[in-house]
Amino acid sequence: MSKYDFHYFQGSTLSDLFAQDITDASYGFILNYPATGSWAAYPNRKKYFLQDGSSEATKTSFDKICQKEPWKNLGVLGDRIPGIVIIEPPKSLIGYWQEHFGFSHSNIEMMDCSTYLDDLSHSERFDKLISLFPFDHLKPEKHAVDPDTHYRLLSKVALAELGVQCPKYKSYNLHQVNLEDIQLPQFPYLIKTSHGLSGEGTYIIKSPSDLNYCLEEIKKYLNIKLLDTIIVSEFVKNEVQNYCVQFYVNKLGEITLIGTTSQLVTPEGNYLGGLIDYRNTDMSKFFEMIANVGQYAHKQGYFGVIGFDVLEDQDGQLYAIDANFRVNGSTPLCLQRNTLLGLGKEVAKYSSDYRMEGTLDSILVTLKPELDRKDLIILSALEKVKYGKIFTEIYAIVTGETIQEMQHIEHKLQNKGLQWLH
């Protein structure tokens, strides 16, 4: 018997997870990340830097930060916390959520994207705001988690403090050390910026050309004054699995399991989505890591969702390579656990890279049989026009009773026009 008595979350929404911790004040959930691009009304450029692209051309786009990503979490938010939305989701997407997630429209708190952080800073309606990342332009006391603490926890530098096995690394403050003076190890190794977003700012160095590219990127970040610290890390060799282990830690430090996904990552390290087996994933091999990370987070004053990335090597050693103290990319996938197991569906895959020709309305009609059977679950969708043709970008989950059935369903969906871009 394990000495840890951790149990799976029995609900299916984010607000059910947070419900136990939001009785002391009036809470809202800011669904979007801060941005640093020139288009942002409130760029995070003062204190809480994030690396979301080293030039205007490569920065995370407006539609991803303000539409597709926040809508995905809004769909699974539930009705106990208002979701702060700065661009309203399409009516047909909301209609789909209402039908399939029991989504409550009254939960959307629409705010003006050019004034929302000032409005929230002075709001009498909201005392505390849960966020994925601290905001420079939101009053510190309005953050549900102290923003300095949250920023420190989100730093790649904090990994060694979590009490879990991780690759050896060194951190360097680039205002104190010259980039050229850093002693680099032998290939392969990793260089990471302190607060890179979903694969951005993580560089796998296997050759001199990899290194040159990385150093150019870091210099660009330094020039635009969006970077203080980098880490140089060992590379985990003979990796056989890449997991994202997710749980919730409440204000008392108690832990609830959310789920574990196998991560789909491109060879360059960019995040594509997750694969989950709800029935046959044994989370107990991560319990000690979960307990240590949860205890550390609680001591720092954090509450909320935590997802940490773990590599398993061929000897069965587990290395934590990143810890995200926020709702993670595949959290909505984990939250489908009880719904899908109730339908006999044990396997599911989430991806942010689906697209299909036509409007969202037409797609909801074409794919209605699959959507009704929950063979496909749509989390987020955005219509685009290219060369005069309308298509829809979709964040979605494909499900199945077994991995073979899921692949068969995915193949059928492809025949109906749903493309997976990778």
Coordinates of C-alpha atoms in Angstrom, one line a residue:
M1 CA 0.0 0.0 0.0
S2 CA 1.2 3.5 -0.8
K3 CA 1.6 5.8 2.1
Y4 CA -0.3 8.4 0.0
D5 CA -4.1 8.4 -0.1
F6 CA -4.7 10.5 -3.2
H7 CA -8.0 10.3 -5.1
Y8 CA -9.2 11.4 -8.5
F9 CA -11.3 14.5 -8.9
Q10 CA -15.0 13.5 -9.4
G11 CA -16.2 16.6 -11.2
S12 CA -15.6 17.7 -14.8
T13 CA -15.1 21.5 -14.6
L14 CA -12.4 23.8 -13.4
S15 CA -14.7 25.7 -11.1
D16 CA -15.7 22.5 -9.3
L17 CA -11.9 22.1 -8.6
F18 CA -11.6 25.6 -7.3
A19 CA -15.0 25.6 -5.5
Q20 CA -13.5 24.7 -2.1
D21 CA -11.1 27.6 -2.1
I22 CA -13.3 30.5 -3.3
T23 CA -15.7 30.9 -0.5
D24 CA -13.8 33.7 1.3
A25 CA -14.1 36.4 -1.3
S26 CA -15.6 37.1 -4.8
Y27 CA -13.4 35.4 -7.4
G28 CA -13.1 35.6 -11.2
F29 CA -10.9 33.7 -13.6
I30 CA -8.8 35.6 -16.2
L31 CA -8.7 33.1 -19.0
N32 CA -6.0 34.7 -21.2
Y33 CA -2.3 35.0 -20.8
P34 CA -0.6 38.3 -20.7
A35 CA 1.1 39.2 -24.0
T36 CA 4.3 41.1 -24.8
G37 CA 3.4 42.0 -28.5
S38 CA 2.9 45.5 -29.8
W39 CA -0.8 44.8 -30.2
A40 CA -1.3 44.2 -26.5
A41 CA -3.1 47.0 -24.5
Y42 CA -1.3 45.7 -21.4
P43 CA 2.0 44.2 -22.3
N44 CA 3.9 42.4 -19.5
R45 CA 7.2 44.3 -20.0
K46 CA 7.9 45.7 -16.5
K47 CA 8.3 42.9 -14.1
Y48 CA 6.7 39.6 -15.0
F49 CA 8.4 38.9 -18.3
L50 CA 7.4 35.9 -20.4
Q51 CA 9.2 34.7 -23.5
D52 CA 6.5 34.3 -26.1
G53 CA 8.6 35.1 -29.2
S54 CA 11.8 37.1 -29.7
S55 CA 10.5 39.4 -32.4
E56 CA 7.1 40.8 -33.4
A57 CA 7.0 38.3 -36.3
T58 CA 7.4 35.3 -34.1
K59 CA 5.3 36.4 -31.1
T60 CA 2.3 34.3 -30.0
S61 CA -0.5 35.8 -32.0
F62 CA -3.5 37.8 -30.8
D63 CA -6.0 35.1 -31.9
K64 CA -4.2 32.4 -29.9
I65 CA -3.8 34.4 -26.7
C66 CA -7.2 36.2 -26.8
Q67 CA -9.4 33.8 -28.6
K68 CA -8.5 30.1 -29.1
E69 CA -6.6 29.5 -25.8
P70 CA -9.0 31.3 -23.4
W71 CA -12.1 29.9 -25.0
K72 CA -10.8 26.3 -24.5
N73 CA -10.7 26.9 -20.7
L74 CA -14.0 28.8 -20.8
G75 CA -15.7 25.7 -22.2
V76 CA -14.7 23.6 -19.2
L77 CA -14.9 26.4 -16.6
G78 CA -18.3 25.4 -15.1
D79 CA -20.6 27.9 -13.4
R80 CA -19.1 28.6 -10.0
I81 CA -16.5 31.2 -11.2
P82 CA -17.1 33.9 -13.7
G83 CA -14.7 33.7 -16.7
I84 CA -13.2 37.0 -17.8
V85 CA -13.4 37.1 -21.6
I86 CA -12.1 40.0 -23.7
I87 CA -13.3 38.6 -27.0
E88 CA -16.7 36.8 -27.1
P89 CA -16.6 33.2 -28.4
P90 CA -18.8 32.5 -31.5
K91 CA -22.5 31.9 -30.7
S92 CA -22.4 28.5 -32.3
L93 CA -19.4 27.4 -30.1
I94 CA -21.3 28.6 -27.0
G95 CA -24.4 26.7 -28.2
Y96 CA -22.3 23.5 -28.6
W97 CA -20.8 23.9 -25.1
Q98 CA -24.3 24.4 -23.6
E99 CA -25.4 21.2 -25.2
H100 CA -22.4 19.1 -24.4
F101 CA -20.7 20.6 -21.3
G102 CA -23.9 21.9 -19.6
F103 CA -22.2 25.3 -20.1
S104 CA -23.9 28.3 -18.5
H105 CA -23.8 31.4 -20.6
S106 CA -24.3 33.6 -17.5
N107 CA -20.8 32.7 -16.6
I108 CA -19.1 34.9 -19.3
E109 CA -17.9 38.2 -17.9
M110 CA -17.3 40.2 -21.1
M111 CA -14.8 43.0 -20.7
D112 CA -13.2 45.6 -23.0
C113 CA -9.8 44.3 -24.1
S114 CA -8.4 47.9 -24.0
T115 CA -9.4 48.6 -20.4
Y116 CA -10.0 45.2 -18.7
L117 CA -7.0 45.2 -16.3
D118 CA -7.7 48.7 -15.1
D119 CA -11.3 47.8 -14.7
L120 CA -10.5 44.7 -12.7
S121 CA -7.9 46.5 -10.6
H122 CA -10.6 48.9 -9.4
S123 CA -13.5 46.5 -9.5
E124 CA -15.8 46.1 -6.5
R125 CA -17.3 43.0 -8.0
F126 CA -14.1 41.0 -8.0
D127 CA -11.8 40.7 -4.9
K128 CA -9.5 38.1 -6.3
L129 CA -8.6 36.9 -9.8
I130 CA -7.2 33.5 -10.7
S131 CA -4.8 33.7 -13.6
L132 CA -2.4 31.5 -15.6
F133 CA 0.4 34.0 -15.1
P134 CA 0.8 37.2 -13.1
F135 CA -0.2 40.5 -14.8
D136 CA 2.0 43.6 -14.6
H137 CA -1.0 45.8 -15.0
L138 CA -3.3 44.1 -12.4
K139 CA -3.0 45.3 -8.8
P140 CA -0.9 42.8 -6.9
E141 CA -3.5 42.4 -4.2
K142 CA -6.2 41.5 -6.8
H143 CA -4.2 38.4 -7.8
A144 CA -5.6 35.2 -6.1
V145 CA -2.0 34.0 -5.7
D146 CA 0.6 36.6 -4.7
P147 CA 2.1 37.6 -8.1
D148 CA 5.8 37.6 -7.0
T149 CA 5.3 34.1 -5.6
H150 CA 3.5 32.9 -8.7
Y151 CA 6.2 34.3 -11.0
R152 CA 8.9 32.6 -8.9
L153 CA 7.1 29.3 -9.0
L154 CA 6.6 29.5 -12.8
S155 CA 10.4 30.1 -13.3
K156 CA 12.4 27.2 -14.8
V157 CA 15.0 28.1 -12.2
A158 CA 12.7 26.9 -9.3
L159 CA 12.8 23.3 -10.5
A160 CA 15.5 22.1 -8.2
E161 CA 13.6 23.4 -5.1
L162 CA 10.6 21.2 -5.7
G163 CA 12.1 18.2 -4.0
V164 CA 11.9 15.9 -7.0
Q165 CA 14.6 14.3 -9.2
C166 CA 15.4 16.6 -12.2
P167 CA 18.2 16.9 -14.7
K168 CA 21.2 18.8 -13.3
Y169 CA 21.2 22.5 -14.4
K170 CA 22.8 25.8 -13.7
S171 CA 21.0 29.2 -13.9
Y172 CA 22.6 32.4 -15.1
N173 CA 21.4 36.0 -14.6
L174 CA 22.4 37.7 -17.9
H175 CA 22.7 41.1 -16.2
Q176 CA 25.5 39.7 -14.1
V177 CA 27.1 37.2 -16.5
N178 CA 28.1 37.7 -20.1
L179 CA 26.5 35.2 -22.4
E180 CA 29.9 34.6 -24.0
D181 CA 31.5 33.7 -20.6
I182 CA 29.1 30.8 -19.7
Q183 CA 30.9 27.5 -19.6
L184 CA 28.7 25.2 -21.8
P185 CA 28.7 21.4 -21.4
Q186 CA 29.2 18.9 -24.3
F187 CA 26.3 18.3 -26.7
P188 CA 23.5 17.4 -26.3
Y189 CA 22.2 19.8 -23.7
L190 CA 19.3 22.3 -23.2
I191 CA 19.2 26.0 -22.8
K192 CA 15.9 27.4 -21.5
T193 CA 14.7 30.9 -20.8
S194 CA 13.2 31.4 -17.4
H195 CA 9.5 31.9 -18.5
G196 CA 9.1 30.5 -22.0
L197 CA 5.6 29.7 -23.1
S198 CA 4.6 26.2 -24.5
G199 CA 8.0 25.2 -25.9
E200 CA 9.1 28.8 -26.8
G201 CA 12.4 29.6 -25.2
T202 CA 13.5 26.0 -24.9
Y203 CA 16.4 25.1 -27.2
I204 CA 17.8 21.6 -27.7
I205 CA 21.5 22.0 -28.4
K206 CA 22.9 19.1 -30.4
S207 CA 25.3 21.0 -32.7
P208 CA 27.1 24.3 -33.2
S209 CA 24.3 25.6 -35.5
D210 CA 21.7 24.8 -32.8
L211 CA 23.8 26.8 -30.4
N212 CA 24.2 29.8 -32.8
Y213 CA 20.5 29.9 -33.4
C214 CA 19.8 29.8 -29.6
L215 CA 22.3 32.5 -28.8
E216 CA 20.8 34.8 -31.5
E217 CA 17.4 34.3 -30.0
I218 CA 18.6 35.0 -26.5
K219 CA 20.3 38.2 -27.7
K220 CA 17.0 39.3 -29.3
Y221 CA 15.2 38.7 -26.0
L222 CA 17.9 40.7 -24.2
N223 CA 17.6 43.6 -26.7
I224 CA 13.9 43.9 -26.3
K225 CA 14.4 43.7 -22.5
L226 CA 12.2 40.7 -21.9
L227 CA 14.7 38.3 -20.3
D228 CA 16.8 38.2 -17.2
T229 CA 17.7 34.6 -16.6
I230 CA 18.5 31.4 -18.5
I231 CA 19.3 27.9 -17.4
V232 CA 21.7 25.4 -19.0
S233 CA 20.5 21.8 -18.3
E234 CA 21.6 18.3 -18.9
F235 CA 19.7 16.4 -21.6
V236 CA 17.9 13.3 -20.4
K237 CA 19.2 10.4 -22.6
N238 CA 17.2 7.3 -23.7
E239 CA 13.9 8.9 -23.0
V240 CA 11.0 6.4 -23.5
Q241 CA 8.0 8.5 -22.2
N242 CA 7.1 12.2 -21.8
Y243 CA 4.3 12.7 -19.2
C244 CA 2.3 15.7 -17.9
V245 CA 1.2 14.9 -14.4
Q246 CA -1.6 17.1 -13.1
F247 CA -3.2 17.6 -9.7
Y248 CA -4.9 20.3 -7.7
V249 CA -3.6 21.6 -4.3
N250 CA -6.1 23.4 -2.2
K251 CA -5.5 26.1 0.4
L252 CA -5.0 23.5 3.1
G253 CA -2.4 21.7 1.1
E254 CA -4.6 18.8 0.3
I255 CA -4.1 17.1 -3.1
T256 CA -6.7 15.9 -5.7
L257 CA -5.5 14.0 -8.8
I258 CA -6.6 15.4 -12.1
G259 CA -4.8 13.0 -14.5
T260 CA -1.6 12.1 -16.4
T261 CA -1.2 12.6 -20.2
S262 CA 1.5 11.4 -22.5
Q263 CA 2.6 14.5 -24.3
L264 CA 2.7 14.9 -28.0
V265 CA 5.8 17.0 -28.8
T266 CA 7.4 17.9 -32.1
P267 CA 11.2 16.9 -32.5
E268 CA 11.9 20.6 -31.8
G269 CA 10.2 20.4 -28.5
N270 CA 7.0 22.3 -29.4
Y271 CA 3.8 21.1 -27.6
L272 CA 1.1 19.6 -29.8
G273 CA -1.3 18.0 -27.4
G274 CA -1.7 15.0 -25.1
L275 CA -2.8 11.4 -25.2
I276 CA -4.6 9.9 -22.2
D277 CA -5.7 6.4 -21.0
Y278 CA -8.2 7.1 -18.3
R279 CA -8.5 3.5 -17.1
N280 CA -5.0 2.1 -17.3
T281 CA -2.8 5.0 -16.2
D282 CA -1.2 4.2 -12.8
M283 CA -0.5 7.6 -11.2
S284 CA 1.0 5.9 -8.1
K285 CA 4.5 6.0 -9.6
F286 CA 4.2 9.8 -9.5
F287 CA 2.7 10.0 -5.9
E288 CA 6.0 10.9 -4.2
M289 CA 6.7 13.6 -6.7
I290 CA 3.1 14.9 -6.5
A291 CA 3.4 15.0 -2.7
N292 CA 6.7 16.9 -2.7
V293 CA 5.6 19.4 -5.4
G294 CA 2.3 19.9 -3.7
Q295 CA 3.9 20.5 -0.3
Y296 CA 6.4 22.9 -1.8
A297 CA 3.6 24.9 -3.6
H298 CA 1.5 25.0 -0.4
K299 CA 4.4 26.3 1.7
Q300 CA 4.9 29.1 -0.8
G301 CA 1.2 30.1 -0.5
Y302 CA 0.0 28.7 -3.9
F303 CA -3.3 27.0 -4.5
G304 CA -4.7 25.8 -7.8
V305 CA -3.8 23.4 -10.6
I306 CA -0.3 22.1 -11.0
G307 CA 1.1 20.2 -14.0
F308 CA 4.6 19.0 -14.1
D309 CA 6.4 17.4 -17.1
V310 CA 8.2 14.1 -16.4
L311 CA 10.6 12.2 -18.7
E312 CA 11.0 8.5 -18.1
D313 CA 14.2 6.9 -19.3
Q314 CA 14.7 3.3 -20.3
D315 CA 15.9 2.4 -16.8
G316 CA 12.6 3.6 -15.4
Q317 CA 14.1 6.7 -13.8
L318 CA 11.7 9.7 -13.6
Y319 CA 13.0 13.2 -14.1
A320 CA 10.8 16.3 -13.7
I321 CA 11.8 18.7 -16.5
D322 CA 9.3 21.5 -16.0
A323 CA 6.6 22.5 -13.5
N324 CA 3.6 24.7 -14.5
F325 CA 1.7 26.2 -11.6
R326 CA -1.4 26.9 -13.6
V327 CA -4.1 25.3 -15.7
N328 CA -2.2 23.3 -18.3
G329 CA -2.7 22.8 -22.0
S330 CA -4.2 19.3 -21.5
T331 CA -6.1 20.0 -18.3
P332 CA -9.4 20.1 -20.2
L333 CA -8.6 16.6 -21.6
C334 CA -8.0 15.3 -18.1
L335 CA -11.4 16.8 -17.0
Q336 CA -13.3 14.6 -19.5
R337 CA -12.3 11.5 -17.5
N338 CA -15.6 10.9 -15.7
T339 CA -17.8 11.8 -18.7
L340 CA -15.9 9.5 -21.1
L341 CA -15.5 6.6 -18.7
G342 CA -19.3 6.7 -18.2
L343 CA -19.6 6.2 -22.0
G344 CA -17.0 3.3 -22.0
K345 CA -14.4 5.5 -23.6
E346 CA -11.0 4.9 -22.0
V347 CA -8.7 6.6 -24.5
A348 CA -8.6 10.2 -25.8
K349 CA -6.3 12.5 -27.6
Y350 CA -6.2 16.3 -27.4
S351 CA -4.7 18.5 -30.1
S352 CA -4.7 22.3 -30.8
D353 CA -3.9 21.6 -34.5
Y354 CA -7.1 20.5 -36.2
R355 CA -8.7 22.5 -39.0
M356 CA -11.6 21.9 -41.4
E357 CA -13.0 23.8 -44.4
G358 CA -16.2 25.7 -43.9
T359 CA -17.8 27.7 -41.1
L360 CA -18.2 26.4 -37.6
D361 CA -22.0 26.1 -38.2
S362 CA -21.5 23.9 -41.2
I363 CA -18.9 21.7 -39.4
L364 CA -21.2 21.2 -36.4
V365 CA -23.8 19.8 -38.9
T366 CA -21.3 17.7 -40.9
L367 CA -19.8 16.2 -37.7
K368 CA -23.0 16.0 -35.7
P369 CA -23.1 12.1 -35.4
E370 CA -19.5 12.1 -34.1
L371 CA -20.2 15.0 -31.7
D372 CA -23.4 13.4 -30.4
R373 CA -21.5 10.2 -29.6
K374 CA -18.6 12.2 -28.1
D375 CA -16.3 10.6 -30.6
L376 CA -15.1 14.2 -31.0
I377 CA -15.3 17.0 -28.4
I378 CA -14.7 20.5 -29.5
L379 CA -13.0 22.8 -27.0
S380 CA -12.3 25.9 -29.1
A381 CA -12.9 27.0 -32.7
L382 CA -12.1 30.1 -34.7
E383 CA -13.1 30.8 -38.3
K384 CA -10.5 32.2 -40.7
V385 CA -10.4 33.2 -44.3
K386 CA -7.5 32.4 -46.7
Y387 CA -7.5 33.0 -50.4
G388 CA -11.2 33.8 -50.2
K389 CA -12.0 30.4 -48.6
I390 CA -13.4 30.0 -45.1
F391 CA -11.9 27.4 -42.8
T392 CA -12.1 26.8 -39.0
E393 CA -9.2 26.2 -36.7
I394 CA -10.2 23.7 -34.0
Y395 CA -8.9 22.6 -30.6
A396 CA -10.5 19.2 -30.1
I397 CA -10.4 15.8 -28.4
V398 CA -10.8 12.5 -30.3
T399 CA -12.0 9.6 -28.1
G400 CA -12.3 5.8 -28.3
E401 CA -12.9 2.7 -26.2
T402 CA -9.3 1.6 -27.2
I403 CA -6.4 3.3 -28.9
Q404 CA -7.2 1.3 -32.1
E405 CA -10.9 2.5 -32.1
M406 CA -9.7 6.0 -31.4
Q407 CA -7.4 5.8 -34.5
H408 CA -10.2 4.4 -36.5
I409 CA -12.5 7.3 -35.5
E410 CA -9.8 9.8 -36.3
H411 CA -9.4 8.2 -39.7
K412 CA -13.2 8.5 -40.3
L413 CA -13.1 12.1 -39.2
Q414 CA -10.3 12.8 -41.7
N415 CA -12.4 11.3 -44.4
K416 CA -15.1 13.8 -43.5
G417 CA -12.6 16.7 -43.9
L418 CA -11.1 17.1 -40.4
Q419 CA -7.4 17.7 -40.9
W420 CA -4.7 17.2 -38.3
L421 CA -1.9 19.6 -39.2
H422 CA 1.0 17.5 -38.0

